[in-house]
Amino acid sequence: SPHHAIQIATLGCAPDYLLTIWDCTQERILLKCKAFGQEIFGVKWCVHPGQLLTFGSGHIRFWKSAKTFTGLKLQGAIGKFGQTDLSDVTGCIDLPDGRVLTGTEYGKLLVWTGVFVTVELVRGGEPDAEGNPTRMLPHAGAVDVMLQDKEAEACVSCGDDGWIRWWPMK
């Protein structure tokens, strides 16, 4: 964890898909819970303390650690695709303002606010015959990798189409 250097998050494989937070110095489990019922591709600590993301086959889940009367617990909320086509999520970036940027298996980039998709990013193409701007998918295929280039103040997406694209944060 970028906030607690002694904490490590791990994911178990099928059939359990357990999310476990470890204290690596004491070699003990701090928190453990079922992350999802389908394949999970990754776990990522967020920029905000106590928050994590898990993502995989047809889902993204937003986790927060919360203090309850029985102790510290992980609470997860499933992302809602809404009008957007359901997709596997293989890469994501959590932004400083709390939003999350993910790729999709069909080439779109999605901006999540809370647990909802609020924006689908597109890129401008050549004008059509009438001079109107066209909109194209960010990638012609799955977006497998999402990175943040802090120096360039941009998000970077890498797709199955062979393109690496920089998206200005502004």
PDB file of C-alpha atoms in Angstrom:
ATOM      1  CA  SER A   1       0.000   0.000   0.000  1.00  0.00           C
ATOM      2  CA  PRO A   2       1.299   3.490  -0.739  1.00  0.00           C
ATOM      3  CA  HIS A   3      -0.208   4.618   2.578  1.00  0.00           C
ATOM      4  CA  HIS A   4       0.814   1.747   4.868  1.00  0.00           C
ATOM      5  CA  ALA A   5       4.098   0.212   3.721  1.00  0.00           C
ATOM      6  CA  ILE A   6       3.512  -2.917   5.794  1.00  0.00           C
ATOM      7  CA  GLN A   7       0.267  -3.808   3.962  1.00  0.00           C
ATOM      8  CA  ILE A   8       0.062  -6.046   0.896  1.00  0.00           C
ATOM      9  CA  ALA A   9      -3.131  -6.900  -0.997  1.00  0.00           C
ATOM     10  CA  THR A  10      -3.404 -10.333  -2.628  1.00  0.00           C
ATOM     11  CA  LEU A  11      -6.057 -12.125  -4.678  1.00  0.00           C
ATOM     12  CA  GLY A  12      -6.795 -15.812  -4.597  1.00  0.00           C
ATOM     13  CA  CYS A  13      -7.604 -17.815  -7.716  1.00  0.00           C
ATOM     14  CA  ALA A  14     -10.670 -19.935  -8.493  1.00  0.00           C
ATOM     15  CA  PRO A  15     -12.883 -21.025  -6.962  1.00  0.00           C
ATOM     16  CA  ASP A  16     -12.693 -18.671  -3.969  1.00  0.00           C
ATOM     17  CA  TYR A  17     -11.338 -15.362  -5.367  1.00  0.00           C
ATOM     18  CA  LEU A  18     -10.448 -14.097  -1.902  1.00  0.00           C
ATOM     19  CA  LEU A  19      -9.106 -10.587  -1.376  1.00  0.00           C
ATOM     20  CA  THR A  20      -6.650 -10.605   1.521  1.00  0.00           C
ATOM     21  CA  ILE A  21      -4.843  -7.696   3.170  1.00  0.00           C
ATOM     22  CA  TRP A  22      -1.652  -8.792   4.908  1.00  0.00           C
ATOM     23  CA  ASP A  23       0.673  -7.226   7.454  1.00  0.00           C
ATOM     24  CA  CYS A  24       3.897  -8.364   5.799  1.00  0.00           C
ATOM     25  CA  THR A  25       6.105  -7.525   8.787  1.00  0.00           C
ATOM     26  CA  GLN A  26       4.079  -9.693  11.185  1.00  0.00           C
ATOM     27  CA  GLU A  27       3.203 -12.285   8.500  1.00  0.00           C
ATOM     28  CA  ARG A  28      -0.465 -12.175   9.457  1.00  0.00           C
ATOM     29  CA  ILE A  29      -3.803 -11.528   7.789  1.00  0.00           C
ATOM     30  CA  LEU A  30      -5.450  -8.209   8.618  1.00  0.00           C
ATOM     31  CA  LEU A  31      -8.602  -8.559   6.485  1.00  0.00           C
ATOM     32  CA  LYS A  32     -10.021 -11.215   4.196  1.00  0.00           C
ATOM     33  CA  CYS A  33     -13.223 -11.473   2.160  1.00  0.00           C
ATOM     34  CA  LYS A  34     -14.620 -12.907  -1.071  1.00  0.00           C
ATOM     35  CA  ALA A  35     -13.833 -10.415  -3.828  1.00  0.00           C
ATOM     36  CA  PHE A  36     -16.167 -11.697  -6.577  1.00  0.00           C
ATOM     37  CA  GLY A  37     -17.688 -14.879  -7.988  1.00  0.00           C
ATOM     38  CA  GLN A  38     -15.909 -14.718 -11.357  1.00  0.00           C
ATOM     39  CA  GLU A  39     -12.319 -14.383 -12.524  1.00  0.00           C
ATOM     40  CA  ILE A  40     -10.440 -11.381 -11.130  1.00  0.00           C
ATOM     41  CA  PHE A  41      -7.528  -9.978 -13.127  1.00  0.00           C
ATOM     42  CA  GLY A  42      -6.056  -7.533 -10.641  1.00  0.00           C
ATOM     43  CA  VAL A  43      -6.116  -5.528  -7.447  1.00  0.00           C
ATOM     44  CA  LYS A  44      -4.888  -1.945  -7.141  1.00  0.00           C
ATOM     45  CA  TRP A  45      -4.413   0.346  -4.177  1.00  0.00           C
ATOM     46  CA  CYS A  46      -6.007   3.761  -4.690  1.00  0.00           C
ATOM     47  CA  VAL A  47      -4.500   7.179  -4.067  1.00  0.00           C
ATOM     48  CA  HIS A  48      -6.928   7.662  -1.169  1.00  0.00           C
ATOM     49  CA  PRO A  49      -6.007   5.761   2.035  1.00  0.00           C
ATOM     50  CA  GLY A  50      -7.944   2.586   2.744  1.00  0.00           C
ATOM     51  CA  GLN A  51      -9.338   2.245  -0.789  1.00  0.00           C
ATOM     52  CA  LEU A  52      -8.699  -0.519  -3.327  1.00  0.00           C
ATOM     53  CA  LEU A  53     -10.019  -1.644  -6.696  1.00  0.00           C
ATOM     54  CA  THR A  54     -10.482  -5.193  -7.920  1.00  0.00           C
ATOM     55  CA  PHE A  55     -11.369  -5.822 -11.530  1.00  0.00           C
ATOM     56  CA  GLY A  56     -11.892  -8.691 -13.897  1.00  0.00           C
ATOM     57  CA  SER A  57     -14.413 -10.659 -15.879  1.00  0.00           C
ATOM     58  CA  GLY A  58     -17.392  -8.355 -16.443  1.00  0.00           C
ATOM     59  CA  HIS A  59     -16.845  -6.228 -13.361  1.00  0.00           C
ATOM     60  CA  ILE A  60     -15.012  -3.664 -11.290  1.00  0.00           C
ATOM     61  CA  ARG A  61     -15.398  -3.418  -7.537  1.00  0.00           C
ATOM     62  CA  PHE A  62     -14.643  -0.404  -5.355  1.00  0.00           C
ATOM     63  CA  TRP A  63     -13.401  -1.295  -1.865  1.00  0.00           C
ATOM     64  CA  LYS A  64     -13.086   0.758   1.310  1.00  0.00           C
ATOM     65  CA  SER A  65     -11.864  -0.335   4.690  1.00  0.00           C
ATOM     66  CA  ALA A  66     -14.286   0.757   7.367  1.00  0.00           C
ATOM     67  CA  LYS A  67     -14.185   0.617  11.142  1.00  0.00           C
ATOM     68  CA  THR A  68     -17.233  -1.167  12.526  1.00  0.00           C
ATOM     69  CA  PHE A  69     -18.180  -2.067  16.079  1.00  0.00           C
ATOM     70  CA  THR A  70     -16.672  -5.538  15.452  1.00  0.00           C
ATOM     71  CA  GLY A  71     -13.430  -4.189  14.009  1.00  0.00           C
ATOM     72  CA  LEU A  72     -11.981  -3.239  10.639  1.00  0.00           C
ATOM     73  CA  LYS A  73     -13.915  -4.578   7.615  1.00  0.00           C
ATOM     74  CA  LEU A  74     -13.660  -4.376   3.821  1.00  0.00           C
ATOM     75  CA  GLN A  75     -16.786  -3.084   2.114  1.00  0.00           C
ATOM     76  CA  GLY A  76     -17.052  -3.522  -1.637  1.00  0.00           C
ATOM     77  CA  ALA A  77     -19.422  -1.897  -4.113  1.00  0.00           C
ATOM     78  CA  ILE A  78     -19.854  -3.331  -7.613  1.00  0.00           C
ATOM     79  CA  GLY A  79     -19.498  -0.887 -10.498  1.00  0.00           C
ATOM     80  CA  LYS A  80     -22.697  -0.235 -12.473  1.00  0.00           C
ATOM     81  CA  PHE A  81     -22.212  -0.120 -16.248  1.00  0.00           C
ATOM     82  CA  GLY A  82     -25.698   1.375 -16.774  1.00  0.00           C
ATOM     83  CA  GLN A  83     -26.265   2.136 -20.493  1.00  0.00           C
ATOM     84  CA  THR A  84     -22.671   1.164 -21.320  1.00  0.00           C
ATOM     85  CA  ASP A  85     -22.034  -2.339 -22.642  1.00  0.00           C
ATOM     86  CA  LEU A  86     -20.807  -4.748 -19.974  1.00  0.00           C
ATOM     87  CA  SER A  87     -17.089  -5.475 -20.357  1.00  0.00           C
ATOM     88  CA  ASP A  88     -14.157  -7.254 -18.819  1.00  0.00           C
ATOM     89  CA  VAL A  89     -11.895  -4.759 -17.056  1.00  0.00           C
ATOM     90  CA  THR A  90      -8.186  -5.546 -17.367  1.00  0.00           C
ATOM     91  CA  GLY A  91      -6.621  -2.208 -16.468  1.00  0.00           C
ATOM     92  CA  CYS A  92      -7.543   0.894 -14.517  1.00  0.00           C
ATOM     93  CA  ILE A  93      -6.228   4.154 -13.127  1.00  0.00           C
ATOM     94  CA  ASP A  94      -7.567   5.889 -10.063  1.00  0.00           C
ATOM     95  CA  LEU A  95      -7.446   9.639 -10.521  1.00  0.00           C
ATOM     96  CA  PRO A  96      -6.602  12.169  -7.788  1.00  0.00           C
ATOM     97  CA  ASP A  97     -10.194  13.480  -7.744  1.00  0.00           C
ATOM     98  CA  GLY A  98     -11.550  10.017  -6.845  1.00  0.00           C
ATOM     99  CA  ARG A  99     -12.752   9.033 -10.313  1.00  0.00           C
ATOM    100  CA  VAL A 100     -11.466   5.888 -12.022  1.00  0.00           C
ATOM    101  CA  LEU A 101     -10.523   5.377 -15.673  1.00  0.00           C
ATOM    102  CA  THR A 102     -10.803   1.870 -17.152  1.00  0.00           C
ATOM    103  CA  GLY A 103     -10.418   0.245 -20.513  1.00  0.00           C
ATOM    104  CA  THR A 104     -12.887  -2.194 -22.050  1.00  0.00           C
ATOM    105  CA  GLU A 105     -12.650  -5.325 -24.144  1.00  0.00           C
ATOM    106  CA  TYR A 106     -14.275  -3.480 -27.078  1.00  0.00           C
ATOM    107  CA  GLY A 107     -11.958  -0.447 -27.224  1.00  0.00           C
ATOM    108  CA  LYS A 108     -13.714   2.210 -25.145  1.00  0.00           C
ATOM    109  CA  LEU A 109     -12.330   4.081 -22.157  1.00  0.00           C
ATOM    110  CA  LEU A 110     -14.758   4.583 -19.286  1.00  0.00           C
ATOM    111  CA  VAL A 111     -14.709   7.198 -16.527  1.00  0.00           C
ATOM    112  CA  TRP A 112     -16.291   6.043 -13.274  1.00  0.00           C
ATOM    113  CA  THR A 113     -17.637   8.465 -10.674  1.00  0.00           C
ATOM    114  CA  GLY A 114     -18.496   6.552  -7.554  1.00  0.00           C
ATOM    115  CA  VAL A 115     -19.776   3.195  -8.813  1.00  0.00           C
ATOM    116  CA  PHE A 116     -21.294   4.541 -12.054  1.00  0.00           C
ATOM    117  CA  VAL A 117     -19.924   5.028 -15.575  1.00  0.00           C
ATOM    118  CA  THR A 118     -20.337   8.760 -16.184  1.00  0.00           C
ATOM    119  CA  VAL A 119     -18.299   9.282 -19.371  1.00  0.00           C
ATOM    120  CA  GLU A 120     -17.298   7.170 -22.379  1.00  0.00           C
ATOM    121  CA  LEU A 121     -14.171   8.651 -23.954  1.00  0.00           C
ATOM    122  CA  VAL A 122     -13.841   8.809 -27.740  1.00  0.00           C
ATOM    123  CA  ARG A 123     -11.301  10.351 -30.071  1.00  0.00           C
ATOM    124  CA  GLY A 124     -11.936  12.666 -32.981  1.00  0.00           C
ATOM    125  CA  GLY A 125     -11.487  11.351 -36.472  1.00  0.00           C
ATOM    126  CA  GLU A 126     -11.393  12.898 -39.914  1.00  0.00           C
ATOM    127  CA  PRO A 127     -14.404  15.052 -40.821  1.00  0.00           C
ATOM    128  CA  ASP A 128     -17.121  13.255 -42.787  1.00  0.00           C
ATOM    129  CA  ALA A 129     -18.340  14.341 -46.244  1.00  0.00           C
ATOM    130  CA  GLU A 130     -20.427  17.170 -44.731  1.00  0.00           C
ATOM    131  CA  GLY A 131     -17.514  18.454 -42.639  1.00  0.00           C
ATOM    132  CA  ASN A 132     -18.878  17.137 -39.325  1.00  0.00           C
ATOM    133  CA  PRO A 133     -16.322  15.676 -36.939  1.00  0.00           C
ATOM    134  CA  THR A 134     -16.481  11.904 -36.588  1.00  0.00           C
ATOM    135  CA  ARG A 135     -15.992  10.046 -33.359  1.00  0.00           C
ATOM    136  CA  MET A 136     -13.879   6.932 -33.142  1.00  0.00           C
ATOM    137  CA  LEU A 137     -13.246   4.424 -30.396  1.00  0.00           C
ATOM    138  CA  PRO A 138     -10.012   5.025 -28.493  1.00  0.00           C
ATOM    139  CA  HIS A 139      -8.771   1.590 -29.613  1.00  0.00           C
ATOM    140  CA  ALA A 140      -9.830  -0.978 -32.223  1.00  0.00           C
ATOM    141  CA  GLY A 141      -9.800  -3.867 -29.767  1.00  0.00           C
ATOM    142  CA  ALA A 142      -9.390  -4.545 -26.086  1.00  0.00           C
ATOM    143  CA  VAL A 143      -7.653  -1.965 -23.885  1.00  0.00           C
ATOM    144  CA  ASP A 144      -5.390  -4.148 -21.764  1.00  0.00           C
ATOM    145  CA  VAL A 145      -3.132  -1.661 -19.991  1.00  0.00           C
ATOM    146  CA  MET A 146      -3.880   1.673 -18.323  1.00  0.00           C
ATOM    147  CA  LEU A 147      -1.044   3.772 -16.860  1.00  0.00           C
ATOM    148  CA  GLN A 148      -0.596   7.276 -15.559  1.00  0.00           C
ATOM    149  CA  ASP A 149       2.207   9.489 -16.929  1.00  0.00           C
ATOM    150  CA  LYS A 150       2.500  12.094 -14.181  1.00  0.00           C
ATOM    151  CA  GLU A 151       5.311  13.939 -15.928  1.00  0.00           C
ATOM    152  CA  ALA A 152       3.207  14.473 -19.065  1.00  0.00           C
ATOM    153  CA  GLU A 153       0.009  14.947 -16.969  1.00  0.00           C
ATOM    154  CA  ALA A 154      -1.675  12.265 -19.048  1.00  0.00           C
ATOM    155  CA  CYS A 155      -3.263   8.851 -18.870  1.00  0.00           C
ATOM    156  CA  VAL A 156      -1.848   6.194 -21.166  1.00  0.00           C
ATOM    157  CA  SER A 157      -3.887   3.414 -22.763  1.00  0.00           C
ATOM    158  CA  CYS A 158      -2.453   0.403 -24.582  1.00  0.00           C
ATOM    159  CA  GLY A 159      -4.668  -1.724 -26.784  1.00  0.00           C
ATOM    160  CA  ASP A 160      -4.735  -4.935 -28.750  1.00  0.00           C
ATOM    161  CA  ASP A 161      -4.658  -2.764 -31.880  1.00  0.00           C
ATOM    162  CA  GLY A 162      -0.969  -2.073 -31.191  1.00  0.00           C
ATOM    163  CA  TRP A 163      -1.447   1.609 -30.312  1.00  0.00           C
ATOM    164  CA  ILE A 164      -0.232   3.363 -27.172  1.00  0.00           C
ATOM    165  CA  ARG A 165      -2.186   6.586 -26.675  1.00  0.00           C
ATOM    166  CA  TRP A 166      -1.662   9.505 -24.290  1.00  0.00           C
ATOM    167  CA  TRP A 167      -4.796  11.256 -23.037  1.00  0.00           C
ATOM    168  CA  PRO A 168      -4.253  14.700 -21.453  1.00  0.00           C
ATOM    169  CA  MET A 169      -5.699  14.877 -17.936  1.00  0.00           C
ATOM    170  CA  LYS A 170      -7.298  18.219 -18.691  1.00  0.00           C
TER     171      LYS A 170
END
